[in-house]
Coordinates of C-alpha atoms and ligand atoms in Angstrom, one line a residue:
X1 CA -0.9 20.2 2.8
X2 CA 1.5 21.6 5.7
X3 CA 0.8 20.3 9.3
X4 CA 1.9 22.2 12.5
X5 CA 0.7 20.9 15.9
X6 CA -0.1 23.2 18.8
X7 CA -1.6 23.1 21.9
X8 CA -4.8 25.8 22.2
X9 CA -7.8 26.4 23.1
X10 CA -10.5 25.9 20.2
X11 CA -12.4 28.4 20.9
X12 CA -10.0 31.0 20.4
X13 CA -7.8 29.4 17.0
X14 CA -8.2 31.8 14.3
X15 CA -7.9 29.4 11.7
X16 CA -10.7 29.5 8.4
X17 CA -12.0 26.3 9.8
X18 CA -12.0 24.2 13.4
X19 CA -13.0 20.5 12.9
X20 CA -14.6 19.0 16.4
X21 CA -16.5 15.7 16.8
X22 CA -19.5 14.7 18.1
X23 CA -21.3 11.4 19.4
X24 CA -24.5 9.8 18.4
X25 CA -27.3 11.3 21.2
X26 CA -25.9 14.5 21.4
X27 CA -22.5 13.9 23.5
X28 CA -19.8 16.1 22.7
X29 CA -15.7 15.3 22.6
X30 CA -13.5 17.6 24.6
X31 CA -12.8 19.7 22.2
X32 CA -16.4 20.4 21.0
X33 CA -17.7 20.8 24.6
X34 CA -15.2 23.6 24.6
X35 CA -16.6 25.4 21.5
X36 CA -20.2 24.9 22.9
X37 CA -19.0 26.8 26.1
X38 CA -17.7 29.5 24.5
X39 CA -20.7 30.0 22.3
X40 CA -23.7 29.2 25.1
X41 CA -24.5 26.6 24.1
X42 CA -24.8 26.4 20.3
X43 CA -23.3 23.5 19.2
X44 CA -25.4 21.3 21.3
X45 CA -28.4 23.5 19.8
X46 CA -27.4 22.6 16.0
X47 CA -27.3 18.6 17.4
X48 CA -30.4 18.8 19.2
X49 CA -32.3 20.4 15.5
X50 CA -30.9 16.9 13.9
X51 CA -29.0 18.0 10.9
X52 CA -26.1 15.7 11.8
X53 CA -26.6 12.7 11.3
X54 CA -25.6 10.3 13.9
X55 CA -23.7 8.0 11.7
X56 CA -20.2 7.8 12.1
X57 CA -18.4 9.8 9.1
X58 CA -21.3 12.7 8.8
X59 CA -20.4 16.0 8.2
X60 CA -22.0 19.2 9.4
X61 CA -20.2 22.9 8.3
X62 CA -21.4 25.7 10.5
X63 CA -20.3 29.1 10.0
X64 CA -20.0 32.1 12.1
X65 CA -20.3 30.4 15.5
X66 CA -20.6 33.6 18.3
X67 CA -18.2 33.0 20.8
X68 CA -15.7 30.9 18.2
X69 CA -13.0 33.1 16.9
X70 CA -12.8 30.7 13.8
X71 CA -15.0 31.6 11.2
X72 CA -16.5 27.6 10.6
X73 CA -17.0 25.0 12.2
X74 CA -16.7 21.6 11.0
X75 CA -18.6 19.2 13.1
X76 CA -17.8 15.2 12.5
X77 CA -20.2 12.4 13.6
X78 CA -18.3 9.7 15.8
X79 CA -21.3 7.7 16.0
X80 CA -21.7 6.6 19.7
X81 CA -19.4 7.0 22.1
X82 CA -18.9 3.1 23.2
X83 CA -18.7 2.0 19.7
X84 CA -15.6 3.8 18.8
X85 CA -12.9 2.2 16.3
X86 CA -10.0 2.4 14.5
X87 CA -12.7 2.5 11.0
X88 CA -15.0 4.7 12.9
X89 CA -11.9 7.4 13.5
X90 CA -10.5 7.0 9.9
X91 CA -13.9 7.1 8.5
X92 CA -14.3 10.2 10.4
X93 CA -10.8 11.7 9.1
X94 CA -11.8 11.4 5.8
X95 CA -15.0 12.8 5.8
X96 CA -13.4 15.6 7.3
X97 CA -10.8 15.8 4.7
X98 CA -13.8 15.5 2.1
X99 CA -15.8 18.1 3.7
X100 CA -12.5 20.7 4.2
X101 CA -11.3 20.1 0.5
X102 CA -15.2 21.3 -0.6
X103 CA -14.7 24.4 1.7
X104 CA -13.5 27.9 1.0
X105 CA -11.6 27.5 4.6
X106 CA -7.6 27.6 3.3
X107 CA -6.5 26.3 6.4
X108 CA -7.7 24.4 9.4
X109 CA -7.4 23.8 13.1
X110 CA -8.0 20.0 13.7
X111 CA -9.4 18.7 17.1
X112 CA -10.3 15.1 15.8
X113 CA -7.2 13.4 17.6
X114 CA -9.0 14.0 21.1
X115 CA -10.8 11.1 21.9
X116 CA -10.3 7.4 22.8
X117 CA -10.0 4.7 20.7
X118 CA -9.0 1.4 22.6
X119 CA -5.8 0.7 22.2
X120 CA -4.8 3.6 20.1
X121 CA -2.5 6.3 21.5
X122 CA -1.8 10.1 20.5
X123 CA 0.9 9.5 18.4
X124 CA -1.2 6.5 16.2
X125 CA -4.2 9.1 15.8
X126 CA -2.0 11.9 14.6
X127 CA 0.1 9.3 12.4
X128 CA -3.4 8.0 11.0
X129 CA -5.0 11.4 10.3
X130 CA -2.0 12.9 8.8
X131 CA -1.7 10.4 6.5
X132 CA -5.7 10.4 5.4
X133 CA -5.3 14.0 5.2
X134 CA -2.6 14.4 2.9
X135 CA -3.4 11.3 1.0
X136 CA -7.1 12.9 0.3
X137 CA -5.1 15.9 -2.2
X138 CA -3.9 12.8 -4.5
X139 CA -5.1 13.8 -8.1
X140 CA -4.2 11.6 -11.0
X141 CA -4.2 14.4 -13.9
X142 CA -0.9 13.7 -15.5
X143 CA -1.9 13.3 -18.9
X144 CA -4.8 15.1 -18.9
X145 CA -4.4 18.2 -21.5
X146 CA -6.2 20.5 -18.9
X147 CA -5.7 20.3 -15.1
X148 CA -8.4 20.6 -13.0
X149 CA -7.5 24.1 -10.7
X150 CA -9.6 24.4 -7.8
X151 CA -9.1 27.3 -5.3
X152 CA -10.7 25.5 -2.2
X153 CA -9.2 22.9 -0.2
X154 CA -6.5 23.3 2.5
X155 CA -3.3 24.4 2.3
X156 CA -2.5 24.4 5.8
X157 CA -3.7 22.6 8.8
X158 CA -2.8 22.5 12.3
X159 CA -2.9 19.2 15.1
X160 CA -4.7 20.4 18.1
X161 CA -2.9 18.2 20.1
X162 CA -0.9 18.4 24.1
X163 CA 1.5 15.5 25.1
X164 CA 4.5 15.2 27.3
X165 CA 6.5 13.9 24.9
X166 CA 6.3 16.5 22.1
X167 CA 8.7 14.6 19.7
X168 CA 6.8 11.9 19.2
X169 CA 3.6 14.1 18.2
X170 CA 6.1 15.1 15.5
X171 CA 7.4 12.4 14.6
X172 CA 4.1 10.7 14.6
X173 CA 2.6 13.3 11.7
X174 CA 5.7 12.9 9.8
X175 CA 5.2 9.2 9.5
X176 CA 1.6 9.9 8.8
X177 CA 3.4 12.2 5.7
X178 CA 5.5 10.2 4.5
X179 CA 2.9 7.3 4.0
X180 CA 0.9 9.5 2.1
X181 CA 4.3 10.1 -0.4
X182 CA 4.9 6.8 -0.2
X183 CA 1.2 6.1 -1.0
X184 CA 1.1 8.8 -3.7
X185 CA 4.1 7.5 -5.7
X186 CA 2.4 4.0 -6.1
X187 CA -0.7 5.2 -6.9
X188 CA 0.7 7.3 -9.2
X189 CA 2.7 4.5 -11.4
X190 CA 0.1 2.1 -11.1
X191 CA -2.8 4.7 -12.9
X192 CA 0.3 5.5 -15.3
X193 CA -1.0 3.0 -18.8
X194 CA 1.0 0.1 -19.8
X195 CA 2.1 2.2 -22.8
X196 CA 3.5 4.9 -20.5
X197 CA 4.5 2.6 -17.3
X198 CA 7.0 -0.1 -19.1
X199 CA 9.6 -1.8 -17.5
X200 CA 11.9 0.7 -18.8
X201 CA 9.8 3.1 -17.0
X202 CA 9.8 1.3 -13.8
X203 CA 13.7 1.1 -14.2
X204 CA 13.5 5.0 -15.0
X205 CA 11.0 5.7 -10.9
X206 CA 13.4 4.0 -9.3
X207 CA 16.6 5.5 -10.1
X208 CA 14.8 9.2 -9.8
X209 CA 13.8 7.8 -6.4
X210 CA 17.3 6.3 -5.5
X211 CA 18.6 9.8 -6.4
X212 CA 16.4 12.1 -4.3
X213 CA 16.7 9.7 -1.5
X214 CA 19.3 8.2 -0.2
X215 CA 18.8 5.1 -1.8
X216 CA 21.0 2.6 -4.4
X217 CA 19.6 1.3 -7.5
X218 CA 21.1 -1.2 -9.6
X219 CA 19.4 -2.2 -12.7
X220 CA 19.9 -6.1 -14.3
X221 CA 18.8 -5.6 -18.3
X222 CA 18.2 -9.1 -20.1
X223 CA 21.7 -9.7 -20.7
X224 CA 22.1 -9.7 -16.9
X225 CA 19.3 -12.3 -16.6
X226 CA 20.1 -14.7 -18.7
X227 CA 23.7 -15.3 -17.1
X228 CA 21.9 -15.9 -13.8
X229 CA 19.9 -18.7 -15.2
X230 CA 16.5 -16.4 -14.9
X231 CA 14.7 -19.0 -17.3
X232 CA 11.4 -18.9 -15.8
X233 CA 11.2 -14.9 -15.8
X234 CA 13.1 -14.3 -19.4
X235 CA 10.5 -17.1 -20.9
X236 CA 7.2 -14.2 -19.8
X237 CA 9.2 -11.6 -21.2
X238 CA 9.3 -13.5 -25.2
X239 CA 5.7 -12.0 -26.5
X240 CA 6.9 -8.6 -25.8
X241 CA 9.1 -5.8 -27.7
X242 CA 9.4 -4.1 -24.5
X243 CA 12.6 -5.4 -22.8
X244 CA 12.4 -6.5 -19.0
X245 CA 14.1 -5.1 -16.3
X246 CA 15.5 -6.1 -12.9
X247 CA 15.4 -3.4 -10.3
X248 CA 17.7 -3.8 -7.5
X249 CA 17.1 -1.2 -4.3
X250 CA 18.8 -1.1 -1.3
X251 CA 18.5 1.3 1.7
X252 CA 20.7 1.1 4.3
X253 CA 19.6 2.7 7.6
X254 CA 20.5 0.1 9.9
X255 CA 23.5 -1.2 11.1
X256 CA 25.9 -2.6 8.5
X257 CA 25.9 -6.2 10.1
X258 CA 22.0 -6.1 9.9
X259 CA 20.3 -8.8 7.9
X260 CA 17.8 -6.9 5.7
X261 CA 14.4 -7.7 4.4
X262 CA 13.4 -8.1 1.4
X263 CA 10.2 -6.9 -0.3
X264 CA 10.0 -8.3 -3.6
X265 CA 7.2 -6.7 -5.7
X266 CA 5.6 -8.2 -8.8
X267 CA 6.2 -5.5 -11.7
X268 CA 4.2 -7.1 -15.0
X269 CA 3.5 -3.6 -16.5
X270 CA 0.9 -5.1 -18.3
X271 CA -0.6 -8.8 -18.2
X272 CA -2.4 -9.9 -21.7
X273 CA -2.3 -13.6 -20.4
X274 CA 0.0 -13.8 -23.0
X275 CA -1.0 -17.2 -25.8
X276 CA -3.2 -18.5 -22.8
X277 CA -5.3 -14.7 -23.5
X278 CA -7.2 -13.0 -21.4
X279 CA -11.4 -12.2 -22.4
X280 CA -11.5 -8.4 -24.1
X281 CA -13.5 -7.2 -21.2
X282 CA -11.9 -4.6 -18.4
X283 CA -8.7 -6.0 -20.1
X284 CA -6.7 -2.3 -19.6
X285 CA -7.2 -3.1 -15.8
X286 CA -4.6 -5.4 -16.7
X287 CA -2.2 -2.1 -16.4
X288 CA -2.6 -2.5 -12.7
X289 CA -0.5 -6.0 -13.0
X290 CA 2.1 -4.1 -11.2
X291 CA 1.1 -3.2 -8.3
X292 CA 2.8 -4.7 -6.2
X293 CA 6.2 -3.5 -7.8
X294 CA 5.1 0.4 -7.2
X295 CA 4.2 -0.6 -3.1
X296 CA 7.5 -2.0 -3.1
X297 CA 8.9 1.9 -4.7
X298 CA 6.2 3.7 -2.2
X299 CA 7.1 1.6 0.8
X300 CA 11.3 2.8 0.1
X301 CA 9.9 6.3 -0.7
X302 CA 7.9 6.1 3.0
X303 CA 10.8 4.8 4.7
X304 CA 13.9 6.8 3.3
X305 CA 11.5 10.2 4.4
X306 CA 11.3 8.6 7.8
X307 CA 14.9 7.4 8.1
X308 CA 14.3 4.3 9.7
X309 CA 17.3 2.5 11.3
X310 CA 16.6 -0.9 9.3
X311 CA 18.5 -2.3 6.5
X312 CA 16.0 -3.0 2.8
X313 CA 16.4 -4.4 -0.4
X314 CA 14.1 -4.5 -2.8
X315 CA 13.5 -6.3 -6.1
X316 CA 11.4 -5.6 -8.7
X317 CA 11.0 -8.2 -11.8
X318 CA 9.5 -5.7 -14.2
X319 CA 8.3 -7.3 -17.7
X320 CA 5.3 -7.3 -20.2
X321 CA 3.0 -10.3 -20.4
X322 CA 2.3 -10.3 -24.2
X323 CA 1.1 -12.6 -27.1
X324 CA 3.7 -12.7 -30.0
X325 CA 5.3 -15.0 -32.5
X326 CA 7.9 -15.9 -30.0
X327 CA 5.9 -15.9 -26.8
X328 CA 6.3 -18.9 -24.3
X329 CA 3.1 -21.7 -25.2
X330 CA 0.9 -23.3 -23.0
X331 CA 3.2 -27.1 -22.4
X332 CA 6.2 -25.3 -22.8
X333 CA 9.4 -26.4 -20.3
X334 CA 11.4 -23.2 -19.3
X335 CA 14.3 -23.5 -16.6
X336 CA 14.0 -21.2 -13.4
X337 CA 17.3 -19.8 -11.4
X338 CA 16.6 -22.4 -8.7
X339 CA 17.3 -25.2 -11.3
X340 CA 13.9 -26.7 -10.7
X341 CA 11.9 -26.8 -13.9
X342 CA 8.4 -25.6 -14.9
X343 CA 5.8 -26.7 -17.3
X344 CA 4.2 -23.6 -18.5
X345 CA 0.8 -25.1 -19.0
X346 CA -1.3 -21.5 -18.8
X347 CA 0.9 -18.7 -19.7
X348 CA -1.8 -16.0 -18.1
X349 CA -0.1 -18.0 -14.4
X350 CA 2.8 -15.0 -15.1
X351 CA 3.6 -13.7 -12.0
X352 CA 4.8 -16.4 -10.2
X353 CA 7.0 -17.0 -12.8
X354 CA 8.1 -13.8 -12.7
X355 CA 8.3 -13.7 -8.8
X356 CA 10.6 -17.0 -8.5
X357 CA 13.3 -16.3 -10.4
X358 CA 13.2 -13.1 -8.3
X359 CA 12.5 -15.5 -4.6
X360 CA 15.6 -17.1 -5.7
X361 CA 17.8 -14.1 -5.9
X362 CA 17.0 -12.8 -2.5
X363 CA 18.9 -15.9 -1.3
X364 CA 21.9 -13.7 -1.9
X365 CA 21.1 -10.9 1.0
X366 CA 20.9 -13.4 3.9
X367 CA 17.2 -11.8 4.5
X368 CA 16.3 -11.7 8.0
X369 CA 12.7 -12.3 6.1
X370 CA 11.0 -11.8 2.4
X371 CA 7.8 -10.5 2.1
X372 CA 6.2 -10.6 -1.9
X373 CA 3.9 -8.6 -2.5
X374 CA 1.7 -9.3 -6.0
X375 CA -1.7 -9.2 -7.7
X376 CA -1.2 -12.9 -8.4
X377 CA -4.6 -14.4 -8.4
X378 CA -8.0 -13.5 -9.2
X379 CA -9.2 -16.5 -6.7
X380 CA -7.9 -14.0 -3.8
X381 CA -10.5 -11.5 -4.8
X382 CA -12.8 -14.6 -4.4
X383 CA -11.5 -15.5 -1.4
X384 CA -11.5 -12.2 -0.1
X385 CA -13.5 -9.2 -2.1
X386 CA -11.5 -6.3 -2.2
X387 CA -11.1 -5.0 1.3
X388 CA -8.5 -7.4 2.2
X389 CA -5.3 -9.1 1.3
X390 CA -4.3 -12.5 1.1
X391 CA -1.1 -13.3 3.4
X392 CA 1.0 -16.6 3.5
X393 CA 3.9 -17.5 4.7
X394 CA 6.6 -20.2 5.7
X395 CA 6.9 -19.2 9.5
X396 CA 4.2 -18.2 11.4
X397 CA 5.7 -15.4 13.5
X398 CA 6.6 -13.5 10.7
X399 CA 2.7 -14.1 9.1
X400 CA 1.6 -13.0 12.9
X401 CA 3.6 -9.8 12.6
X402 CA 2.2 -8.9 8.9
X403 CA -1.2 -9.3 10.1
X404 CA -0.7 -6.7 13.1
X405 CA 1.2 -4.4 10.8
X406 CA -2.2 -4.8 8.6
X407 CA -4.4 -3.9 11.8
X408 CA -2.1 -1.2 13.0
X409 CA -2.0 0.5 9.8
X410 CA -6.0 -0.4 8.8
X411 CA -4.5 -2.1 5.8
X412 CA -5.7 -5.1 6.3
X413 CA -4.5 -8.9 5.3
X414 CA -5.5 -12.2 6.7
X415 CA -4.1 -15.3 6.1
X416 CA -4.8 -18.4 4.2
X417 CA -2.9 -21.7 4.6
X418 CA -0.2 -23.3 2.1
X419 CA -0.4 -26.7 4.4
X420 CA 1.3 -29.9 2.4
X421 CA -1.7 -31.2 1.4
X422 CA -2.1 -28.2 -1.1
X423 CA 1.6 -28.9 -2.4
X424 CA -0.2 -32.2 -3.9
X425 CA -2.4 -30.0 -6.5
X426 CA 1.5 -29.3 -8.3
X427 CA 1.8 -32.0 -10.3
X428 CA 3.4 -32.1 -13.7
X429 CA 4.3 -35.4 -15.7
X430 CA 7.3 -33.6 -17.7
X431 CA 8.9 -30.9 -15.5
X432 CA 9.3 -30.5 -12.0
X433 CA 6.4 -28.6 -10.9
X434 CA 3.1 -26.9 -13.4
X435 CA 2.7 -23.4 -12.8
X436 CA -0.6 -23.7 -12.5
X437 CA -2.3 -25.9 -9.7
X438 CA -5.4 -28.0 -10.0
X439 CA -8.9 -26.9 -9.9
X440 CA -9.7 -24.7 -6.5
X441 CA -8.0 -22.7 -4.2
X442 CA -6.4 -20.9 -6.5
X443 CA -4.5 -17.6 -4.3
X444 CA -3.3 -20.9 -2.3
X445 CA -1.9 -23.2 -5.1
X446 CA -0.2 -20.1 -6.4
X447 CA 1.6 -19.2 -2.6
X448 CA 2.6 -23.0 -2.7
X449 CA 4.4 -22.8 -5.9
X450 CA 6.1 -19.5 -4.3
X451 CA 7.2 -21.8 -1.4
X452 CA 9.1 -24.2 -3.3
X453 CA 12.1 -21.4 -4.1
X454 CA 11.6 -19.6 -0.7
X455 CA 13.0 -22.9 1.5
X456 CA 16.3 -20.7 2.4
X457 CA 14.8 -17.9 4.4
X458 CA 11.5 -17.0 6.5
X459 CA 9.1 -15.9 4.1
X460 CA 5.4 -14.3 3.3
X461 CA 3.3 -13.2 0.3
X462 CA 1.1 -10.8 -0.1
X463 CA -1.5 -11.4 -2.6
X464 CA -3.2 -7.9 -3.1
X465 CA -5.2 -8.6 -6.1
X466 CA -8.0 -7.3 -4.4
X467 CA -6.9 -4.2 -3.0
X468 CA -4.6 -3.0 -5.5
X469 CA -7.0 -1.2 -7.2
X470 CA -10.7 0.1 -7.5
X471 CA -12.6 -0.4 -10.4
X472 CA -16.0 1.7 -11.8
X473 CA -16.9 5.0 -11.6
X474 CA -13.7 5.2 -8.8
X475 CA -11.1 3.6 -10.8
X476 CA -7.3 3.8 -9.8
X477 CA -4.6 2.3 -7.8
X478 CA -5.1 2.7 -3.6
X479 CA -1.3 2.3 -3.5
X480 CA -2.0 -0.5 -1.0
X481 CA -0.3 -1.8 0.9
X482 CA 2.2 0.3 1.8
X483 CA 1.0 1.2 4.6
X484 CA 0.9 -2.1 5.5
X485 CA 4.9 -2.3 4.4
X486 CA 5.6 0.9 5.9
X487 CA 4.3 -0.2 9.3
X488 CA 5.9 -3.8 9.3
X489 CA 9.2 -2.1 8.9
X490 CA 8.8 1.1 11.5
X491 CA 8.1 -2.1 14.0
X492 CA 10.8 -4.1 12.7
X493 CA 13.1 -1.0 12.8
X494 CA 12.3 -0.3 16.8
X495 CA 13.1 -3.8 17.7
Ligands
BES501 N1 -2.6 -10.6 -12.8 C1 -3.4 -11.8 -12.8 C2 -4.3 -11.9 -11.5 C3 -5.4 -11.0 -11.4 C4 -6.6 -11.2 -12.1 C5 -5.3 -9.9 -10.6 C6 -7.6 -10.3 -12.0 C7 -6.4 -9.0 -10.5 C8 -7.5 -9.2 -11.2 C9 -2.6 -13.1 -12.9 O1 -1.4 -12.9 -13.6 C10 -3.4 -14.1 -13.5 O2 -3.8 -13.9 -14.6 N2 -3.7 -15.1 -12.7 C11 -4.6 -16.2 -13.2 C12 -4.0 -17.5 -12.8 C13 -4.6 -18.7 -13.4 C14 -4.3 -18.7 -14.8 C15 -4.1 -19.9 -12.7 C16 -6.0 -16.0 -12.6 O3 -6.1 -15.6 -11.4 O4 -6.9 -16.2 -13.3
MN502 MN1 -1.8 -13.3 -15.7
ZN503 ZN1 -0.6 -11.1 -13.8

C-alpha cells in the first residue's frame, strides 16, 4: 500500500473510496460534516435509518453519494464523542482497513486522522493509522502451493491531513511504514516452522537484513561459543542436530561515542522441553519459541528504514530445544559465561539459559541499557492473558520508559516485581543457582534468575509469551512487540 498526504476537501477527492467517521447519536467529525454538506444532508440521513451501528469499530460502505465526487463512502463508528481513545481510534483504523481490503475501491482518501484523542497529536494518528493500514495486507502464504490472488483491496491511499509543519506529517506515516516492515518481517519468521526457521535460518534473515540495510552482522557458530565459556547456552543446544547460532547486529546511527542499547532476543527455533518433554498437545506452537529473536530482527528492520540517530546492537542466541541421546538431563551442572554455575533441574526452563550466556555478553558494549525480550514463561500468560506483556527490570526509570513506549505505541506491557524476597525461591544444594524457581510466580522467578548476570548495566525484560502469538482459528505470530521496541528507541533516539 502507497500513502500520499494532501490537504483537500472531501467532498471533492476523486479517489474509489473516502473513509469519514461518525459518533454514537448521530454527531459527525469534520470531515464527514463536510460530505453531509455537499450532499444535503445524506449522511446524517443514512445515521438517523440506524444501519451503523454505534459501536466503536462499525463499518458502513455507501456508494454513489450525490454531491461526493468519490464514488463510496466508507463511514466508521467512533462511538461517542467523549469516550474517545487511543483503542477506540485503532479499533476504528482497522475496521476501516478490513472494510477497504473487502472493497472493489483500488485506492482511498482517508479522513480518519481528524479528530481528538487526548493526548495524541497529528503526527501520532497518522504514524498509528499507517502502520494498521499497511500491517492489515500481511499474508502468510509462503509455502502454500497456490497463493490466494485477490483483485480488491487498496493499492493506494491518501492522508487527508493539513499541518504547519508538513515534515513531520511525513515523517510520521513513514514511521507508521516502517513498523509495519518491521512488523511483517517478525511475523513472517515466527509463522516460518521449526523445520524451515532453524538457527541456521535465523543466521541466514539476518545477514539478508544486514545487507539491504545498512546494518553489520556477525555470526558466532559453536566453535565461537565454546571459547567464550557459553556453557549454559551450548548445554540447550546437545539434543539437537541443528547447530546453534549467535547473531551479532549492530546499527550505527548515532554518534560513535554513543553507548548503545542492546535488545537481546530469545531465538529457540523450536522448544520440545527437551528430556524434561513437553505434553503432545499444541506442541508445534512451540515454533513460535522464537519470538522474541524475530522482534529483535523487525525492530532493526523498523529502525534502519527510519534512520534513527541511536546506536543498536542486537543479539540473538538462536538454538533448538530437543530430546536426544546427548541432550542436557534434568540434575545436570553446566557452567554459564558469567562463571556462576546452574543446576539444570527442568530442561523445558531453556530460555533463560539461553538468554544468560547471551546477558553476559552484552557486558562488552558498555550498554546505555538491555532490554530482553522472550517467550519465557507460560505463568506470564497467567499473569497476564495475552493482551499484555510482562516487563522487569533492574532500574526503574528505564521500566517507566518501556511502559510509555508500550502506551504510546498500544503495545502494551506492565510490570511485575523481581524484589529480593523472590531471589530466595533460587536455591540449589549443588550449583550456584537452579534454573528453575520454586512453586509460584513463575514469569518472576524466571526475571530473577535473568538478574543475577545483568548486575553490570541497567536492564529490562520483556516476557511476551502472551502476545507473541495467537492461537485457534487466528493462528500466527502478531510480530509484537516491535512496536513497542521501535518506539522506545525513536524516544531514546530524540533525547
Ligand atoms: N517457551 C516456553 C514458555 C512458553 C510456554 C511460552 C507456553 C508460551 C507458551 C519456555 O521455554 C518454558 O517451557 N517455560 C516453562 C518453565 C518452567 C519449566 C519453569 C513453563 O513456562 O512452563
Ligand atoms: Mn521451554
Ligand atoms: Zn522456551
Amino acid at each position: 500500500m502507497e500513502f500520499t498526504i494532501k490537504a483537500g476537501s472531501p467532498e471533492k477527492l476523486k479517489n474509489g473510496c473516502v473513509v469519514v467517521g461518525a459518533f454514537a447519536g448521530g454527531d459527525l467529525t469534520v470531515a464527514a460534516r463536510a460530505l453531509d454538506n455537499a450532499s444535503d444532508g445524506a449522511i446524517a440521513a443514512v445515521l438517523a435509518q440506524g444501519d451503523l451501528d454505534e459501536k466503536a469499530g462499525s463499518t458502513l460502505m455507501l456508494h454513489a453519494v450525490r454531491g461526493v465526487a468519490a464514488p463510496r463512502v466508507l463511514l466508521v463508528s467512533l462511538g461517542k464523542a467523549d469516550a474517545l481513545s487511543d483503542k477506540v481510534y485503532r479499533d476504528a483504523v482497522g475496521a476501516a482497513a478490513k472494510a477497504l481490503a473487502g472493497s472493489a475501491a483500488g485506492d482511498a482518501a482517508f479522513c480518519l486522522a481528524d479528530i481528538d484523542i487526548p493526548g495524541r497529536d497529528l503526527p501520532w494518528r497518522l504514524a498509528q493509522a499507517a502502520q494498521i493500514l499497511k500491517d492489515s495486507t500481511y499474508r502468510c502464504d509462503e509455502l502454500k502451493s497456490k497463493k490466494e490472488e485477490s483483485k480488491k483491496g487498496i493499492k493506494k491511499l491518501v492522508f487527508v491531513a493539513r499541518h504547519k509543519d508538513a515534515a513531520a506529517l511525513e515523517t510520521a506515516v513513514l514511521r507508521g511504514e516502517a513498523v509495519a516492515d518491521g512488523l511483517a518481517l517478525a511475523k513472517t519468521l515466527g509463522n516460518l516452522p521449526g523445520n524451515v526457521c532453524t538457527p541456521g535460518y535465523l543466521a541466514t534473515a539476518a545477514k539478508k537484513l544486514a545487507k539491504d540495510h545498512k546494518i553489520k552482522v556477525e555470526i558466532l557458530e559453536r566453535a565461537d561459543m565454546e571459547k567464550l565459556g557459553m556453557g549454559s547456552l551450548l548445554s540447550v543446544s546437545r539434543g539437537s542436530h541443528e547447530p546453534p547460532k549467535f547473531i551479532i547486529l549492530h546499527y550505527k546511527g548515532g554518534k560513535a561515542k554513543d553507548k548503545p542499547v542492546v535488545l537481546v532476543g530469545k531465538g529457540v527455533t523450536f522448544d520440545s522441553g527437551g528430556i524434561s518433554l513437553k505434553p503432545g498437545e499444541g506442541m508445534d506452537e512451540m515454533k513460535y519459541d522464537m519470538c522474541g529473536a524475530a522482534s529483535v530482527l523487525g525492530t532493526f528492520k523498523a529502525i534502519a528504514r527510519m534512520e534513527l540517530p541511536i546506536n543498536v546492537v542486537g543479539l540473538i542466541p538462536a538454538t533448538e530445544n530437543m530430546p536426544g541421546g546427548s541432550a542436557t538431563k534434568p540434575g545436570d551442572i553446566v557452567t554459564s559465561m558469567s562463571g556462576q554455575t546452574i543446576e539444570v533441574l527442568n530442561t523445558d526452563a531453556e530460555g533463560r539459559l539461553i538468554l544468560c550466556d547471551a546477558l553476559t555478553y552484552a557486558e562488552r558494549f558498555d550498554p546505555a541499557a538491555v532490554v530482553d525480550i522472550a517467550t519465557l514463561t507460560g505463568a506470564c500468560i497467567i499473569a497476564l492473558g495475552n493482551a499484555t506483556s510482562g516487563l522487569m527490570a533492574n532500574d526503574d526509570a528505564l521500566a517507566a520508559e518501556l511502559l510509555a513506549s508500550g502506551q504510546a505505541s498500544g503495545d502494551k506491557a506492565w510490570q511485575l516485581p523481581i524484589w529480593d524476597e523472590y531471589q530466595e525461591m533460587l536455591k540449589s544444594n549443588f550449583a550456584d543457582i537452579p534454573n528453575i524457581g520454586t512453586k509460584g510466580a513463575g514469569a518472576i522467578t524466571a526475571a530473577c534468575f535473568l538478574a543475577r548476570f545483568t548486575k553490570a548495566y541497567k536492564w529490562a525484560h520483556l516476557d511476551i509469551a502472551g502476545p507473541a502469538w495467537k492461537s485457534g482459528a487466528e493462528k500466527g505470530s502478531t510480530g509484537r512487540p516491535v512496536p513497542l521496541l521501535t518506539q522506545f528507541l525513536i524516544d531514546r533516539a530524540a533525547e
